[in-house]
CSV table of C-alpha atoms and ligand atoms in Angstrom, one decimal:
chain,number,residue,atom,x,y,z
E,19,MET,CA,0.0,-0.1,-0.1
E,20,LEU,CA,3.3,2.2,1.3
E,21,ILE,CA,4.7,1.6,-1.7
E,22,ILE,CA,1.9,2.0,-4.3
E,23,LEU,CA,1.2,5.6,-2.6
E,24,ALA,CA,4.9,6.7,-3.3
E,25,LEU,CA,4.8,5.4,-6.9
E,26,LEU,CA,1.6,7.4,-7.3
E,27,ALA,CA,3.4,10.7,-5.2
E,28,THR,CA,6.5,10.0,-7.6
E,29,GLN,CA,4.7,9.8,-11.1
E,30,ILE,CA,2.6,12.9,-9.8
E,31,LYS,CA,5.9,15.0,-9.1
E,32,TRP,CA,7.7,13.8,-12.6
E,33,ILE,CA,4.5,14.9,-14.4
E,34,ILE,CA,4.9,18.1,-12.7
E,35,TYR,CA,8.6,18.1,-13.5
E,36,SER,CA,7.7,17.4,-17.2
E,37,ILE,CA,5.3,19.8,-17.8
E,38,ARG,CA,7.7,22.9,-16.2
E,39,PHE,CA,10.5,21.3,-18.3
E,40,GLN,CA,8.6,21.6,-21.2
E,41,ASP,CA,7.4,24.4,-20.5
E,42,LYS,CA,10.7,26.0,-20.1
E,43,VAL,CA,11.7,24.0,-23.7
E,44,PHE,CA,9.2,26.0,-25.3
E,45,GLU,CA,10.0,29.5,-24.4
E,46,LYS,CA,13.7,29.0,-24.9
E,47,SER,CA,12.9,27.4,-28.5
E,48,VAL,CA,11.0,30.3,-29.5
E,49,GLU,CA,13.6,33.2,-28.3
E,50,LEU,CA,16.0,31.4,-30.1
E,51,ALA,CA,14.0,30.9,-33.3
E,52,LEU,CA,13.6,34.7,-32.8
E,53,SER,CA,16.6,35.6,-32.7
E,54,GLU,CA,17.8,33.4,-35.8
E,55,THR,CA,15.3,35.3,-37.7
E,56,MET,CA,16.0,38.4,-37.1
E,57,SER,CA,19.5,37.5,-38.2
E,58,THR,CA,18.8,36.0,-41.5
E,59,LEU,CA,16.6,38.7,-41.9
E,60,THR,CA,19.1,41.5,-41.3
E,61,ALA,CA,21.6,39.9,-43.5
E,62,ASP,CA,19.0,40.5,-46.2
E,63,LYS,CA,19.8,44.6,-46.4
E,64,PRO,CA,17.3,45.2,-49.2
E,65,PHE,CA,14.5,43.8,-47.2
E,66,CYS,CA,15.8,45.9,-44.2
E,67,LYS,CA,15.3,49.0,-45.9
E,68,LYS,CA,11.5,47.7,-46.8
E,69,VAL,CA,11.1,47.8,-43.4
E,70,LYS,CA,12.6,50.6,-42.5
E,71,ASP,CA,10.8,52.6,-45.1
E,72,CYS,CA,7.4,51.2,-43.9
E,73,LEU,CA,8.1,51.9,-40.1
E,74,GLU,CA,9.0,55.7,-41.1
E,75,CYS,CA,5.7,56.6,-42.8
E,76,ASP,CA,2.6,57.3,-40.6
E,77,THR,CA,1.3,54.4,-38.3
E,78,VAL,CA,-2.5,54.9,-39.8
E,79,ARG,CA,-0.9,53.3,-43.2
E,80,LEU,CA,1.6,51.2,-41.1
E,81,GLU,CA,-0.2,48.1,-41.5
E,82,THR,CA,-1.1,48.4,-45.1
E,83,GLN,CA,2.6,49.4,-46.2
E,84,LEU,CA,4.2,46.3,-44.8
E,85,ALA,CA,1.2,44.0,-46.6
E,86,THR,CA,1.5,45.5,-49.7
E,87,SER,CA,5.1,45.7,-49.4
E,88,GLY,CA,5.4,41.7,-48.8
E,89,VAL,CA,7.0,42.8,-45.7
E,90,TRP,CA,4.7,41.2,-43.6
E,91,GLN,CA,4.6,37.9,-45.3
E,92,LYS,CA,8.5,37.6,-45.5
E,93,ILE,CA,8.8,38.2,-42.0
E,94,HIS,CA,6.1,35.5,-41.2
E,95,ASP,CA,7.3,33.0,-43.2
E,96,ALA,CA,10.7,33.1,-41.7
E,97,ILE,CA,9.4,32.7,-38.3
E,98,ALA,CA,7.3,30.3,-39.6
E,99,ASN,CA,10.7,28.1,-40.6
E,100,GLU,CA,12.5,29.0,-38.0
E,101,LEU,CA,9.4,27.6,-35.3
E,102,LYS,CA,9.3,24.5,-37.6
E,103,SER,CA,12.8,23.5,-37.4
E,104,TYR,CA,12.3,23.7,-33.7
E,105,ASP,CA,9.6,21.4,-34.2
E,106,ILE,CA,6.8,24.2,-32.9
E,107,ASP,CA,4.0,23.8,-35.4
E,108,LEU,CA,1.3,25.9,-33.8
E,109,ASP,CA,-0.5,29.0,-35.0
E,110,TYR,CA,0.6,32.1,-34.0
E,111,GLU,CA,-0.2,36.0,-34.3
E,112,MET,CA,2.3,38.5,-35.1
E,113,PHE,CA,2.5,42.3,-34.6
E,114,ILE,CA,4.6,45.1,-34.3
E,115,LEU,CA,4.8,47.6,-31.6
E,116,GLU,CA,6.3,50.7,-30.3
E,117,ASN,CA,8.8,50.3,-27.3
E,118,GLU,CA,7.1,52.8,-25.4
E,119,SER,CA,3.7,51.7,-26.1
E,120,GLU,CA,0.8,51.0,-23.3
E,121,GLU,CA,0.1,47.6,-25.0
E,122,LEU,CA,3.9,46.2,-25.0
E,123,LYS,CA,4.0,47.3,-21.2
E,124,THR,CA,0.9,45.4,-20.3
E,125,LEU,CA,2.2,42.5,-22.6
E,126,GLU,CA,5.6,42.1,-20.6
E,127,SER,CA,4.1,42.5,-17.3
E,128,ASP,CA,0.9,40.0,-17.4
E,129,GLU,CA,1.1,37.9,-20.2
E,130,LYS,CA,4.4,36.4,-20.0
E,131,GLY,CA,4.8,33.1,-21.7
E,132,LEU,CA,2.7,33.6,-24.4
E,133,TYR,CA,4.4,36.7,-25.9
E,134,TYR,CA,7.9,36.7,-27.2
E,135,SER,CA,9.0,39.7,-28.2
E,136,ARG,CA,12.2,40.7,-30.2
E,137,CYS,CA,14.0,44.4,-30.5
E,138,MET,CA,13.9,45.0,-34.3
E,139,GLY,CA,17.2,46.9,-33.8
E,140,GLY,CA,19.2,45.2,-36.2
E,141,LEU,CA,16.7,45.3,-39.0
E,142,ILE,CA,16.2,48.8,-39.1
E,143,GLY,CA,19.2,50.5,-37.3
E,144,TYR,CA,17.2,52.0,-34.5
E,145,THR,CA,15.8,50.4,-31.2
E,146,GLY,CA,12.1,51.9,-31.5
E,147,TYR,CA,10.1,49.0,-32.3
E,148,GLN,CA,9.9,45.4,-31.2
E,149,LEU,CA,8.4,42.6,-33.1
E,150,VAL,CA,5.7,40.3,-31.1
E,151,VAL,CA,4.8,36.8,-31.7
E,152,GLU,CA,1.4,35.6,-29.7
E,153,PHE,CA,0.7,31.7,-29.2
E,154,PRO,CA,-3.2,31.6,-28.3
E,155,SER,CA,-2.7,27.8,-26.8
E,156,ARG,CA,0.2,25.9,-26.2
E,157,THR,CA,-1.0,22.3,-25.7
E,158,ARG,CA,-0.8,21.5,-28.6
E,159,PHE,CA,3.0,21.6,-28.6
E,160,PHE,CA,3.0,19.8,-25.2
E,161,PHE,CA,0.7,17.5,-26.7
E,162,ALA,CA,3.7,16.8,-29.9
E,163,THR,CA,6.3,16.5,-27.6
E,164,ALA,CA,5.5,15.1,-24.0
E,165,GLY,CA,1.8,14.3,-25.2
E,166,TYR,CA,2.1,10.5,-25.1
E,167,MET,CA,4.3,10.1,-21.9
E,168,PHE,CA,1.6,12.2,-20.1
E,169,VAL,CA,-1.3,10.6,-21.2
E,170,GLY,CA,0.7,7.4,-20.5
E,171,SER,CA,1.4,8.7,-16.8
E,172,VAL,CA,-1.9,9.3,-16.5
E,173,VAL,CA,-3.7,6.0,-17.4
E,174,LEU,CA,-0.4,4.3,-15.3
E,175,ILE,CA,-1.9,6.3,-12.2
E,176,LEU,CA,-5.6,5.4,-13.1
E,177,LEU,CA,-4.6,1.9,-13.5
E,178,LEU,CA,-2.5,1.6,-10.2
E,179,ILE,CA,-5.3,3.3,-8.6
E,180,ILE,CA,-8.0,0.8,-9.9
E,181,SER,CA,-5.8,-1.6,-9.3
E,182,LEU,CA,-5.1,-0.6,-5.5
E,183,PHE,CA,-8.6,-0.2,-5.1
E,184,TYR,CA,-8.9,-4.0,-6.3
E,185,LEU,CA,-6.5,-5.0,-4.0
E,186,LEU,CA,-8.2,-4.0,-0.9
E,187,ARG,CA,-11.8,-4.9,-2.1
E,188,ILE,CA,-9.8,-8.8,-2.4
E,189,TYR,CA,-7.7,-8.5,1.2
E,190,ASN,CA,-11.5,-7.4,2.9
E,191,ARG,CA,-13.1,-10.2,0.8
E,192,GLU,CA,-10.2,-12.6,2.0
E,193,LEU,CA,-10.0,-11.0,5.6
E,194,ARG,CA,-14.3,-11.8,5.8
E,195,ILE,CA,-13.6,-15.3,4.4
E,196,ALA,CA,-11.0,-16.3,6.6
E,197,GLU,CA,-13.1,-14.8,9.9
E,198,HIS,CA,-16.0,-16.7,8.4
E,199,THR,CA,-13.8,-20.0,7.8
E,200,LYS,CA,-12.8,-19.6,11.8
E,201,GLU,CA,-16.2,-19.1,12.9
E,202,LEU,CA,-17.2,-22.3,11.0
E,203,LEU,CA,-14.5,-24.4,12.8
E,204,ASN,CA,-15.7,-23.0,16.0
E,205,ASN,CA,-19.5,-23.9,14.9
E,206,VAL,CA,-18.6,-26.9,13.7
E,207,SER,CA,-16.7,-28.7,16.7
E,208,HIS,CA,-19.4,-26.7,19.1
E,209,GLU,CA,-22.2,-28.9,16.9
E,210,PHE,CA,-20.0,-32.0,17.0
E,211,LYS,CA,-19.2,-32.3,20.8
E,212,THR,CA,-23.0,-32.1,21.9
E,213,PRO,CA,-23.8,-35.6,20.2
E,214,LEU,CA,-20.4,-37.0,20.9
E,215,SER,CA,-20.8,-36.5,24.4
E,216,SER,CA,-24.6,-37.2,24.7
E,217,ILE,CA,-23.5,-40.8,23.0
E,218,ALA,CA,-20.3,-41.4,25.2
E,219,LEU,CA,-22.3,-40.9,28.1
E,220,ALA,CA,-25.5,-43.2,27.1
E,221,SER,CA,-23.0,-46.2,25.8
E,222,ASN,CA,-21.2,-45.7,29.0
E,223,MET,CA,-24.2,-46.5,31.2
E,224,ILE,CA,-25.1,-49.4,29.2
E,225,ARG,CA,-21.2,-50.9,29.4
E,226,LYS,CA,-21.4,-50.7,33.3
E,227,LYS,CA,-25.1,-51.5,33.1
E,228,ARG,CA,-26.1,-48.6,34.7
E,229,TYR,CA,-30.0,-49.8,33.6
E,230,GLY,CA,-29.9,-52.8,36.4
E,231,THR,CA,-32.7,-54.9,34.8
E,232,ASP,CA,-35.0,-51.7,33.6
E,233,ASP,CA,-35.1,-52.8,30.2
E,234,GLU,CA,-36.8,-49.3,29.5
E,235,LYS,CA,-34.2,-47.6,30.3
E,236,LEU,CA,-32.2,-49.5,28.2
E,237,GLY,CA,-34.1,-48.5,25.6
E,238,ASN,CA,-34.0,-44.9,26.5
E,239,TYR,CA,-30.1,-45.3,26.0
E,240,ALA,CA,-30.1,-47.0,22.8
E,241,GLU,CA,-33.1,-44.3,21.4
E,242,LEU,CA,-30.4,-41.6,23.1
E,243,ILE,CA,-27.9,-43.1,20.7
E,244,SER,CA,-29.6,-43.6,18.1
E,245,LYS,CA,-31.0,-39.8,17.7
E,246,GLU,CA,-27.7,-38.0,18.1
E,247,ASN,CA,-26.2,-40.4,15.6
E,248,ARG,CA,-28.8,-39.5,13.3
E,249,LYS,CA,-27.6,-35.6,13.9
E,250,LEU,CA,-24.0,-36.5,13.4
E,251,GLN,CA,-25.2,-38.1,10.1
E,252,ASN,CA,-27.1,-34.8,9.7
E,253,LEU,CA,-24.3,-32.5,10.4
E,254,VAL,CA,-22.1,-34.8,8.3
E,255,GLU,CA,-24.6,-34.2,5.0
E,256,SER,CA,-24.4,-30.3,5.7
E,257,LEU,CA,-20.8,-30.6,6.0
E,258,LEU,CA,-20.5,-32.7,2.4
E,259,ARG,CA,-23.1,-30.3,0.7
E,260,LEU,CA,-21.0,-27.5,2.0
E,261,GLU,CA,-18.0,-28.8,0.4
E,262,ALA,CA,-20.2,-29.1,-3.2
E,263,VAL,CA,-21.2,-25.5,-2.9
E,264,GLU,CA,-17.6,-24.5,-2.1
E,265,ARG,CA,-16.6,-26.2,-5.3
E,266,ASN,CA,-20.2,-25.3,-7.4
E,267,GLU,CA,-20.2,-28.9,-8.6
E,268,PHE,CA,-23.9,-30.0,-8.7
E,269,ASP,CA,-25.9,-32.0,-11.5
E,270,TYR,CA,-28.8,-30.8,-12.4
E,271,ASN,CA,-31.7,-33.1,-13.2
E,272,ARG,CA,-34.2,-30.8,-14.4
E,273,GLU,CA,-37.7,-31.2,-15.1
E,274,ASP,CA,-40.7,-29.8,-15.9
E,275,THR,CA,-42.5,-29.3,-12.1
E,276,ALA,CA,-45.4,-27.4,-10.5
E,277,ILE,CA,-43.1,-25.3,-8.3
E,278,GLU,CA,-46.2,-25.5,-5.7
E,279,ASP,CA,-45.4,-29.3,-5.2
E,280,LEU,CA,-41.8,-28.8,-4.3
E,281,ILE,CA,-43.3,-26.3,-1.6
E,282,LYS,CA,-45.8,-28.6,-0.4
E,283,GLU,CA,-43.0,-31.6,0.1
E,284,ALA,CA,-40.9,-29.1,1.8
E,285,ALA,CA,-43.3,-28.1,4.1
E,286,SER,CA,-43.7,-31.7,5.1
E,287,THR,CA,-40.2,-32.5,5.1
E,288,CYS,CA,-40.4,-29.5,8.0
E,289,GLU,CA,-43.4,-30.5,10.0
E,290,MET,CA,-41.6,-31.6,13.5
E,291,LEU,CA,-39.7,-28.3,13.6
E,292,LEU,CA,-43.2,-26.6,13.1
E,293,GLU,CA,-44.9,-28.8,15.8
E,294,GLU,CA,-42.0,-28.3,18.2
E,295,LYS,CA,-42.4,-24.1,17.4
E,296,LEU,CA,-46.2,-24.2,17.8
E,297,GLY,CA,-46.0,-22.7,14.4
E,298,GLN,CA,-48.2,-22.3,11.4
E,299,ILE,CA,-47.7,-22.0,7.4
E,300,LYS,CA,-50.1,-20.4,5.3
E,301,TYR,CA,-50.4,-20.5,1.3
E,302,ASP,CA,-51.5,-18.2,-1.5
E,303,PHE,CA,-50.8,-19.8,-4.7
E,304,GLN,CA,-52.0,-17.8,-7.9
E,305,SER,CA,-49.7,-19.1,-9.7
E,306,GLU,CA,-51.8,-21.9,-11.4
E,307,GLY,CA,-49.2,-24.6,-11.6
E,308,ALA,CA,-47.3,-22.9,-13.9
E,309,PRO,CA,-44.8,-24.7,-15.1
E,310,VAL,CA,-40.9,-24.6,-14.2
E,311,PHE,CA,-38.2,-26.2,-15.6
E,312,VAL,CA,-35.6,-27.2,-12.7
E,313,ASP,CA,-34.0,-29.9,-10.4
E,314,LYS,CA,-36.7,-30.8,-7.8
E,315,LEU,CA,-34.3,-32.2,-5.2
E,316,HIS,CA,-32.4,-29.4,-5.4
E,317,PHE,CA,-35.6,-26.9,-5.1
E,318,VAL,CA,-36.8,-28.9,-2.2
E,319,ASN,CA,-33.7,-28.5,-0.3
E,320,VAL,CA,-34.4,-24.6,-1.8
E,321,PHE,CA,-37.5,-24.1,0.3
E,322,VAL,CA,-36.5,-26.5,3.3
E,323,ASN,CA,-33.6,-24.2,3.9
E,324,LEU,CA,-35.9,-21.0,3.7
E,325,LEU,CA,-38.5,-22.6,6.0
E,326,SER,CA,-36.5,-24.3,8.5
E,327,ASN,CA,-34.5,-20.6,8.3
E,328,ALA,CA,-37.7,-19.2,9.4
E,329,MET,CA,-38.6,-20.9,12.1
E,330,LYS,CA,-35.4,-20.7,13.5
E,331,TYR,CA,-34.7,-17.0,13.7
E,332,SER,CA,-38.3,-16.9,15.3
E,333,LYS,CA,-38.6,-15.9,19.4
E,334,ARG,CA,-42.5,-16.1,19.0
E,335,ASN,CA,-44.3,-18.5,16.9
E,336,PRO,CA,-43.5,-18.6,13.6
E,337,ASN,CA,-46.0,-17.6,11.1
E,338,ILE,CA,-45.3,-18.3,7.7
E,339,ASN,CA,-46.3,-17.2,4.4
E,340,ILE,CA,-45.8,-18.6,1.3
E,341,SER,CA,-47.6,-17.1,-1.9
E,342,THR,CA,-47.0,-17.1,-5.6
E,343,ARG,CA,-48.0,-15.3,-8.5
E,344,ILE,CA,-47.1,-14.5,-12.2
E,345,GLU,CA,-45.1,-11.4,-13.0
E,346,ASN,CA,-43.7,-10.1,-16.5
E,347,GLU,CA,-43.8,-14.2,-17.6
E,348,ASN,CA,-41.5,-15.2,-14.5
E,349,LEU,CA,-42.8,-17.0,-11.5
E,350,VAL,CA,-42.7,-15.0,-8.4
E,351,ILE,CA,-42.3,-17.1,-4.8
E,352,LEU,CA,-42.2,-15.2,-1.6
E,353,VAL,CA,-41.4,-16.7,1.6
E,354,LYS,CA,-42.4,-14.2,4.4
E,355,ASP,CA,-41.6,-14.7,8.3
E,356,ASN,CA,-42.3,-13.0,11.2
E,357,GLY,CA,-39.3,-13.5,13.0
E,358,ILE,CA,-36.0,-11.4,14.3
E,359,GLY,CA,-35.8,-10.2,10.5
E,360,ILE,CA,-32.3,-9.3,9.2
E,361,PRO,CA,-30.9,-5.8,9.7
E,362,ALA,CA,-30.2,-3.7,6.9
E,363,LYS,CA,-26.5,-3.4,7.0
E,364,PHE,CA,-26.3,-7.2,7.2
E,365,GLN,CA,-28.7,-8.4,4.4
E,366,LYS,CA,-25.7,-7.9,1.6
E,367,TYR,CA,-23.8,-10.7,3.0
E,368,ILE,CA,-26.3,-13.0,4.2
E,369,PHE,CA,-26.0,-15.0,0.6
E,370,ASP,CA,-22.4,-15.1,1.3
E,371,LYS,CA,-20.7,-18.5,2.4
E,372,TYR,CA,-20.5,-19.2,5.9
E,373,TYR,CA,-21.8,-15.8,6.6
E,374,ARG,CA,-24.1,-15.4,9.9
E,375,VAL,CA,-25.4,-12.3,11.1
E,376,PRO,CA,-23.6,-11.6,14.3
E,377,THR,CA,-25.9,-11.6,17.3
E,378,GLY,CA,-22.9,-11.5,19.8
E,379,ASP,CA,-22.0,-14.3,22.3
E,380,VAL,CA,-25.6,-15.5,21.7
E,381,HIS,CA,-26.2,-18.3,19.2
E,382,ASP,CA,-29.2,-20.2,20.3
E,383,ALA,CA,-30.2,-21.0,16.1
E,384,LYS,CA,-26.8,-23.1,15.0
E,385,GLY,CA,-26.0,-23.1,11.7
E,386,PHE,CA,-22.4,-23.2,9.2
E,387,GLY,CA,-23.6,-20.1,7.7
E,388,ILE,CA,-24.1,-22.1,4.1
E,389,GLY,CA,-28.0,-22.6,3.7
E,390,LEU,CA,-28.8,-19.1,1.5
E,391,ALA,CA,-25.2,-19.6,-0.2
E,392,TYR,CA,-26.6,-22.8,-1.5
E,393,VAL,CA,-30.4,-21.5,-2.1
E,394,LYS,CA,-28.6,-18.7,-4.4
E,395,GLN,CA,-26.6,-21.0,-6.2
E,396,ILE,CA,-29.4,-23.2,-7.1
E,397,VAL,CA,-31.7,-20.4,-7.9
E,398,GLU,CA,-29.4,-18.9,-9.9
E,399,ALA,CA,-28.3,-21.9,-11.8
E,400,HIS,CA,-31.7,-22.3,-12.9
E,401,ASN,CA,-31.4,-18.4,-14.2
E,402,GLY,CA,-33.4,-17.2,-11.2
E,403,THR,CA,-33.2,-14.5,-8.8
E,404,ILE,CA,-33.3,-13.9,-5.1
E,405,ILE,CA,-33.3,-11.1,-3.1
E,406,VAL,CA,-34.2,-10.7,0.5
E,407,GLU,CA,-36.2,-8.1,2.1
E,408,SER,CA,-36.7,-7.8,6.0
E,409,THR,CA,-37.1,-5.4,8.7
E,410,SER,CA,-35.3,-6.4,12.2
E,411,SER,CA,-37.3,-7.7,15.0
E,412,GLU,CA,-40.8,-7.7,12.2
E,413,GLY,CA,-40.0,-10.5,10.1
E,414,THR,CA,-38.2,-11.3,6.6
E,415,VAL,CA,-39.3,-11.7,2.8
E,416,PHE,CA,-37.3,-14.3,0.6
E,417,ARG,CA,-38.2,-13.8,-3.0
E,418,ILE,CA,-37.4,-16.1,-5.7
E,419,GLU,CA,-38.1,-15.4,-9.4
E,420,LEU,CA,-38.1,-18.0,-12.0
E,421,PRO,CA,-38.7,-18.4,-15.8
E,422,VAL,CA,-41.9,-20.0,-16.4
E,423,ILE,CA,-41.8,-22.3,-19.2
E,424,LYS,CA,-43.9,-20.9,-22.1
E,425,ALA,CA,-46.5,-23.2,-23.5
H,510,ADP,P1,-27.1,-20.6,8.4
H,510,ADP,O1,-28.5,-20.6,8.9
H,510,ADP,O2,-26.8,-22.2,8.6
H,510,ADP,O3,-26.6,-19.7,10.0
H,510,ADP,P2,-28.2,-19.6,6.1
H,510,ADP,O4,-27.0,-19.4,5.2
H,510,ADP,O5,-29.0,-20.1,6.4
H,510,ADP,O6,-26.9,-20.0,7.4
H,510,ADP,O7,-28.6,-18.1,6.9
H,510,ADP,C1,-27.0,-17.1,7.1
H,510,ADP,C2,-27.6,-16.1,8.2
H,510,ADP,O8,-28.9,-15.6,7.5
H,510,ADP,C3,-28.3,-16.5,9.3
H,510,ADP,O9,-27.0,-16.8,10.1
H,510,ADP,C4,-29.2,-15.9,9.9
H,510,ADP,O10,-28.5,-14.7,10.3
H,510,ADP,C5,-29.6,-15.0,8.8
H,510,ADP,N1,-31.0,-15.5,8.3
H,510,ADP,C6,-31.7,-16.3,7.0
H,510,ADP,N2,-32.8,-16.9,6.8
H,510,ADP,C7,-33.4,-15.8,8.1
H,510,ADP,C8,-34.3,-15.4,8.4
H,510,ADP,N3,-35.6,-15.8,7.7
H,510,ADP,N4,-34.4,-14.4,9.4
H,510,ADP,C9,-33.7,-13.9,10.0
H,510,ADP,N5,-32.3,-13.9,10.0
H,510,ADP,C10,-32.4,-15.0,8.9
C-alpha cells in the first residue's frame, strides 16, 4: 500500500516536472527561433530597407504598407520556418509595437509566456520597435512533445488507483472469508461436541450396566444414541453439501415442475420442527401450476432451507406465508416470516458462504452459514434471482423469481 502511494507520488511529481520542463523548452525554442529569424532577415539588406521605409511612414498606413510591400509575409514565413526547425507547429499571431507603447508594457507584465518579443534594432537600425509573436494556445506543442508520456502517466496512475482499490477489495474479502472460516470451525466443533458427549455418556451407561434390569432405561439409552447419531449424520451431510457449494459442483436433473408441489414437499419435511415451535404455514398459490424447468430435489432443499431458517430465526411462534404469482412472465415465490428479521446493514452478506448475522455471544440458532449461499447458487443456476427484504424484529421476506416455461 505504502509502496503504491509512493509510486503515485513519484509519478505525479514527475508529471509536474515534465510540464515545467516542456514549458522551458518551448520558451527557449521560441526565443532562439525569433533571434535566428532576426539575424537571417538582418542579413538581407534590401529587405531591411523596405522594413525601415514602412516603419518610418505614418502609423495609420503602417499595416497596409507592410502588407502590400510583402514585408509582413516575408517576416511571417521566416518565423514559421524557424519555428518549424524547432518542431513548433502552432498557430501564432504577429504584430509590431513601439517600445514605449502601453500595450507592450501590459503584455510584458501580465502575459509572459504567451507573448515573445524581440527588438527590431538590427533590422531597422534603431531600437524603437519590437516584433511580438503571440501563441493563443500551447497545448498542442505539449501534446506533440510530452503528450504520449503525459497520457501514459495519467493512464498508469489510473490503473494504479484501480488496482489499489481492487487489491483492497480482495484483501477485505479474504479477511472476511478467513473470519467466517474460523467461525465455521468453531461452529462445527461445537455442533459435534454435544451429540458426541451424549453418545459417550449413554454408551458408558450401557457398558457399566447402569440400567440394572430396567429394559425401558436400556431402550432410552439406545434411543438417545440413535437420535444423536442421526444428528451427526445430518451434520456430516451439511458439511458434504458445504463442500459441494464451495466447488459449485452440482448435477441438475431438470424437469417440468409445478413449484407448489415442491413447496408442499419441503413443508412436510419441516413438519416436526414446525410442531415443536408451535408454528404454522399459510399458502396463497396464484400461479396456477405454471410449470418451471427445475431440479426437484435441489428446489425442495431450497424451500427446506428457507422454511427452517424462518423457524430457526424466530422468537415467537413462527407464522410463515408462502405465496406464488406470475409477474412479467416469471414465477414469483415469496416466503415471508414474522421472525427476528435481518438488520439492513447485514442483508447484503447473508448469501455469502459461511456468513452468519452477528448476534454477539448468543447463538441459540445453530448453523454453518451455508444454507442461503446454497439457495442462491441453485436459484441462479436455474436462471432465477433471489432477494431479501427484511425489517429488524418484524420479519423477513425472501423473493425468488424463476422463468416460466412457455407453452
Ligand atoms: P445458517 O442458518 O446456517 O446460519 P444461512 O446461510 O441459512 O446460514 O443464513 C445466513 C444468516 O442469515 C443466518 O445466520 C441468519 O443470521 C440470517 N437469516 C437467514 N434467514 C433468516 C430469516 N428468515 N430471518 C432472520 N435471519 C435470517
